[in-house]
Amino acid sequence: MNKILLHVEGAAVLILSLYLYSSFQFSWLLFFVLLLAPDISMIGYLINQKVGAILYNIVHTYSLAIFIIMSGVLISSSMLVAFGLILSAHIGMDRMLGYGLKYPSSFKDTHLGRV
C-alpha cells in the first residue's frame, strides 16, 4: 500500500510540475530537451556504487528542485524556475514509474523496492 502511495505521489508531482510549467508559458522544447538530463548524475556509478548512489540521490531529491525553484523566485530568474520545475517533473516521473532513491548496495536497490 505504501509503495502505491509513493507512485501516486510521484504522479501528482509530475502533473503539478507540468501544470505550473505550462502556466508560466516556458518553452516545451527546453522541457523535453532537459527532462532526462538529471540522469546524467548516474555517471557517479563509474567511480563506485557508493559515489553513484550519493550523486544520484542528491540530484533526485525534491529538496534540490524546491531550492532551485525558490532561488529562481527570489532572484527573479525565470530560467531557474523552469529548471526547477523540469527537475521536479523528472523526479515525479521517476517515482511514478517506480524508480526511487538508490541504496549503495546496488543500482537496482531503491527506497521503492528493487527495480
PDB file of C-alpha atoms in Angstrom:
ATOM      1  CA  MET A   1       0.000   0.000   0.000  1.00  0.00           C
ATOM      2  CA  ASN A   2       2.786   2.465   0.891  1.00  0.00           C
ATOM      3  CA  LYS A   3       4.528   1.749  -2.397  1.00  0.00           C
ATOM      4  CA  ILE A   4       1.335   2.576  -4.303  1.00  0.00           C
ATOM      5  CA  LEU A   5       1.026   5.855  -2.405  1.00  0.00           C
ATOM      6  CA  LEU A   6       4.580   6.791  -3.393  1.00  0.00           C
ATOM      7  CA  HIS A   7       3.776   6.077  -7.047  1.00  0.00           C
ATOM      8  CA  VAL A   8       0.625   8.212  -6.810  1.00  0.00           C
ATOM      9  CA  GLU A   9       2.600  10.971  -5.080  1.00  0.00           C
ATOM     10  CA  GLY A  10       5.117  10.909  -7.948  1.00  0.00           C
ATOM     11  CA  ALA A  11       2.308  11.190 -10.493  1.00  0.00           C
ATOM     12  CA  ALA A  12       0.826  14.132  -8.561  1.00  0.00           C
ATOM     13  CA  VAL A  13       4.190  15.939  -8.513  1.00  0.00           C
ATOM     14  CA  LEU A  14       4.621  15.297 -12.239  1.00  0.00           C
ATOM     15  CA  ILE A  15       1.152  16.662 -13.029  1.00  0.00           C
ATOM     16  CA  LEU A  16       1.627  19.712 -10.786  1.00  0.00           C
ATOM     17  CA  SER A  17       5.040  20.414 -12.319  1.00  0.00           C
ATOM     18  CA  LEU A  18       3.586  20.184 -15.831  1.00  0.00           C
ATOM     19  CA  TYR A  19       0.712  22.470 -14.858  1.00  0.00           C
ATOM     20  CA  LEU A  20       2.995  25.108 -13.349  1.00  0.00           C
ATOM     21  CA  TYR A  21       5.445  24.862 -16.245  1.00  0.00           C
ATOM     22  CA  SER A  22       2.564  25.430 -18.650  1.00  0.00           C
ATOM     23  CA  SER A  23       1.181  28.294 -16.540  1.00  0.00           C
ATOM     24  CA  PHE A  24       4.486  30.144 -16.758  1.00  0.00           C
ATOM     25  CA  GLN A  25       4.478  29.524 -20.527  1.00  0.00           C
ATOM     26  CA  PHE A  26       8.029  28.192 -20.547  1.00  0.00           C
ATOM     27  CA  SER A  27       9.479  26.553 -23.658  1.00  0.00           C
ATOM     28  CA  TRP A  28       8.297  22.993 -24.217  1.00  0.00           C
ATOM     29  CA  LEU A  29      11.350  22.401 -26.381  1.00  0.00           C
ATOM     30  CA  LEU A  30      13.528  23.209 -23.345  1.00  0.00           C
ATOM     31  CA  PHE A  31      11.374  20.909 -21.215  1.00  0.00           C
ATOM     32  CA  PHE A  32      11.767  17.886 -23.471  1.00  0.00           C
ATOM     33  CA  VAL A  33      15.470  18.515 -24.091  1.00  0.00           C
ATOM     34  CA  LEU A  34      16.219  18.674 -20.339  1.00  0.00           C
ATOM     35  CA  LEU A  35      13.681  16.182 -18.960  1.00  0.00           C
ATOM     36  CA  LEU A  36      16.174  13.312 -18.800  1.00  0.00           C
ATOM     37  CA  ALA A  37      19.230  15.487 -18.020  1.00  0.00           C
ATOM     38  CA  PRO A  38      19.127  14.691 -14.260  1.00  0.00           C
ATOM     39  CA  ASP A  39      20.002  11.093 -15.120  1.00  0.00           C
ATOM     40  CA  ILE A  40      23.486  12.294 -16.055  1.00  0.00           C
ATOM     41  CA  SER A  41      24.070  12.035 -12.309  1.00  0.00           C
ATOM     42  CA  MET A  42      24.355   8.268 -12.832  1.00  0.00           C
ATOM     43  CA  ILE A  43      27.882   8.955 -14.036  1.00  0.00           C
ATOM     44  CA  GLY A  44      28.946   8.627 -10.396  1.00  0.00           C
ATOM     45  CA  TYR A  45      28.450   4.886 -10.766  1.00  0.00           C
ATOM     46  CA  LEU A  46      31.559   4.848 -12.954  1.00  0.00           C
ATOM     47  CA  ILE A  47      33.541   5.573  -9.782  1.00  0.00           C
ATOM     48  CA  ASN A  48      31.758   3.101  -7.488  1.00  0.00           C
ATOM     49  CA  GLN A  49      28.339   2.165  -6.059  1.00  0.00           C
ATOM     50  CA  LYS A  50      28.558   4.485  -3.064  1.00  0.00           C
ATOM     51  CA  VAL A  51      29.555   7.604  -5.018  1.00  0.00           C
ATOM     52  CA  GLY A  52      26.969   6.780  -7.664  1.00  0.00           C
ATOM     53  CA  ALA A  53      24.176   6.443  -5.112  1.00  0.00           C
ATOM     54  CA  ILE A  54      25.142   9.663  -3.323  1.00  0.00           C
ATOM     55  CA  LEU A  55      25.347  11.730  -6.516  1.00  0.00           C
ATOM     56  CA  TYR A  56      22.156  10.232  -7.923  1.00  0.00           C
ATOM     57  CA  ASN A  57      20.257  10.830  -4.678  1.00  0.00           C
ATOM     58  CA  ILE A  58      21.423  14.443  -4.345  1.00  0.00           C
ATOM     59  CA  VAL A  59      20.129  15.245  -7.823  1.00  0.00           C
ATOM     60  CA  HIS A  60      16.935  13.212  -7.416  1.00  0.00           C
ATOM     61  CA  THR A  61      15.548  14.812  -4.265  1.00  0.00           C
ATOM     62  CA  TYR A  62      12.584  17.140  -4.171  1.00  0.00           C
ATOM     63  CA  SER A  63      14.616  19.368  -1.832  1.00  0.00           C
ATOM     64  CA  LEU A  64      17.012  20.312  -4.636  1.00  0.00           C
ATOM     65  CA  ALA A  65      14.156  21.025  -7.045  1.00  0.00           C
ATOM     66  CA  ILE A  66      12.401  23.206  -4.459  1.00  0.00           C
ATOM     67  CA  PHE A  67      15.659  25.029  -3.688  1.00  0.00           C
ATOM     68  CA  ILE A  68      16.195  25.784  -7.392  1.00  0.00           C
ATOM     69  CA  ILE A  69      12.599  26.979  -7.841  1.00  0.00           C
ATOM     70  CA  MET A  70      12.732  29.177  -4.723  1.00  0.00           C
ATOM     71  CA  SER A  71      16.107  30.601  -5.757  1.00  0.00           C
ATOM     72  CA  GLY A  72      14.622  31.478  -9.131  1.00  0.00           C
ATOM     73  CA  VAL A  73      11.658  33.186  -7.481  1.00  0.00           C
ATOM     74  CA  LEU A  74      13.877  35.123  -5.049  1.00  0.00           C
ATOM     75  CA  ILE A  75      16.241  36.445  -7.721  1.00  0.00           C
ATOM     76  CA  SER A  76      13.527  36.761 -10.403  1.00  0.00           C
ATOM     77  CA  SER A  77      15.132  34.204 -12.710  1.00  0.00           C
ATOM     78  CA  SER A  78      12.524  32.515 -14.860  1.00  0.00           C
ATOM     79  CA  MET A  79      15.219  30.168 -16.191  1.00  0.00           C
ATOM     80  CA  LEU A  80      15.936  28.819 -12.682  1.00  0.00           C
ATOM     81  CA  VAL A  81      12.215  28.372 -12.056  1.00  0.00           C
ATOM     82  CA  ALA A  82      11.945  26.465 -15.341  1.00  0.00           C
ATOM     83  CA  PHE A  83      14.955  24.271 -14.450  1.00  0.00           C
ATOM     84  CA  GLY A  84      13.490  23.529 -11.018  1.00  0.00           C
ATOM     85  CA  LEU A  85      10.112  22.583 -12.485  1.00  0.00           C
ATOM     86  CA  ILE A  86      11.771  20.335 -15.058  1.00  0.00           C
ATOM     87  CA  LEU A  87      13.733  18.651 -12.263  1.00  0.00           C
ATOM     88  CA  SER A  88      10.608  18.170 -10.138  1.00  0.00           C
ATOM     89  CA  ALA A  89       8.773  16.750 -13.168  1.00  0.00           C
ATOM     90  CA  HIS A  90      11.656  14.340 -13.765  1.00  0.00           C
ATOM     91  CA  ILE A  91      11.685  13.193 -10.139  1.00  0.00           C
ATOM     92  CA  GLY A  92       7.896  12.809 -10.113  1.00  0.00           C
ATOM     93  CA  MET A  93       8.053  10.785 -13.320  1.00  0.00           C
ATOM     94  CA  ASP A  94      10.768   8.554 -11.847  1.00  0.00           C
ATOM     95  CA  ARG A  95       8.763   7.948  -8.672  1.00  0.00           C
ATOM     96  CA  MET A  96       5.587   7.298 -10.643  1.00  0.00           C
ATOM     97  CA  LEU A  97       7.446   4.640 -12.662  1.00  0.00           C
ATOM     98  CA  GLY A  98       8.969   3.067  -9.552  1.00  0.00           C
ATOM     99  CA  TYR A  99      12.492   4.478  -9.686  1.00  0.00           C
ATOM    100  CA  GLY A 100      13.433   5.655  -6.227  1.00  0.00           C
ATOM    101  CA  LEU A 101      16.434   6.908  -4.343  1.00  0.00           C
ATOM    102  CA  LYS A 102      19.333   4.493  -4.555  1.00  0.00           C
ATOM    103  CA  TYR A 103      20.961   2.426  -1.849  1.00  0.00           C
ATOM    104  CA  PRO A 104      24.736   1.976  -2.144  1.00  0.00           C
ATOM    105  CA  SER A 105      24.357  -1.823  -2.255  1.00  0.00           C
ATOM    106  CA  SER A 106      23.180  -1.864  -5.878  1.00  0.00           C
ATOM    107  CA  PHE A 107      21.804   0.491  -8.528  1.00  0.00           C
ATOM    108  CA  LYS A 108      18.619  -1.576  -8.562  1.00  0.00           C
ATOM    109  CA  ASP A 109      18.054  -1.278  -4.793  1.00  0.00           C
ATOM    110  CA  THR A 110      15.825   1.757  -4.178  1.00  0.00           C
ATOM    111  CA  HIS A 111      13.617   3.133  -1.436  1.00  0.00           C
ATOM    112  CA  LEU A 112      10.661   1.972  -3.539  1.00  0.00           C
ATOM    113  CA  GLY A 113      11.960  -1.585  -3.719  1.00  0.00           C
ATOM    114  CA  ARG A 114      14.129  -3.447  -6.169  1.00  0.00           C
ATOM    115  CA  VAL A 115      13.791  -2.287  -9.787  1.00  0.00           C
TER     116      VAL A 115
END
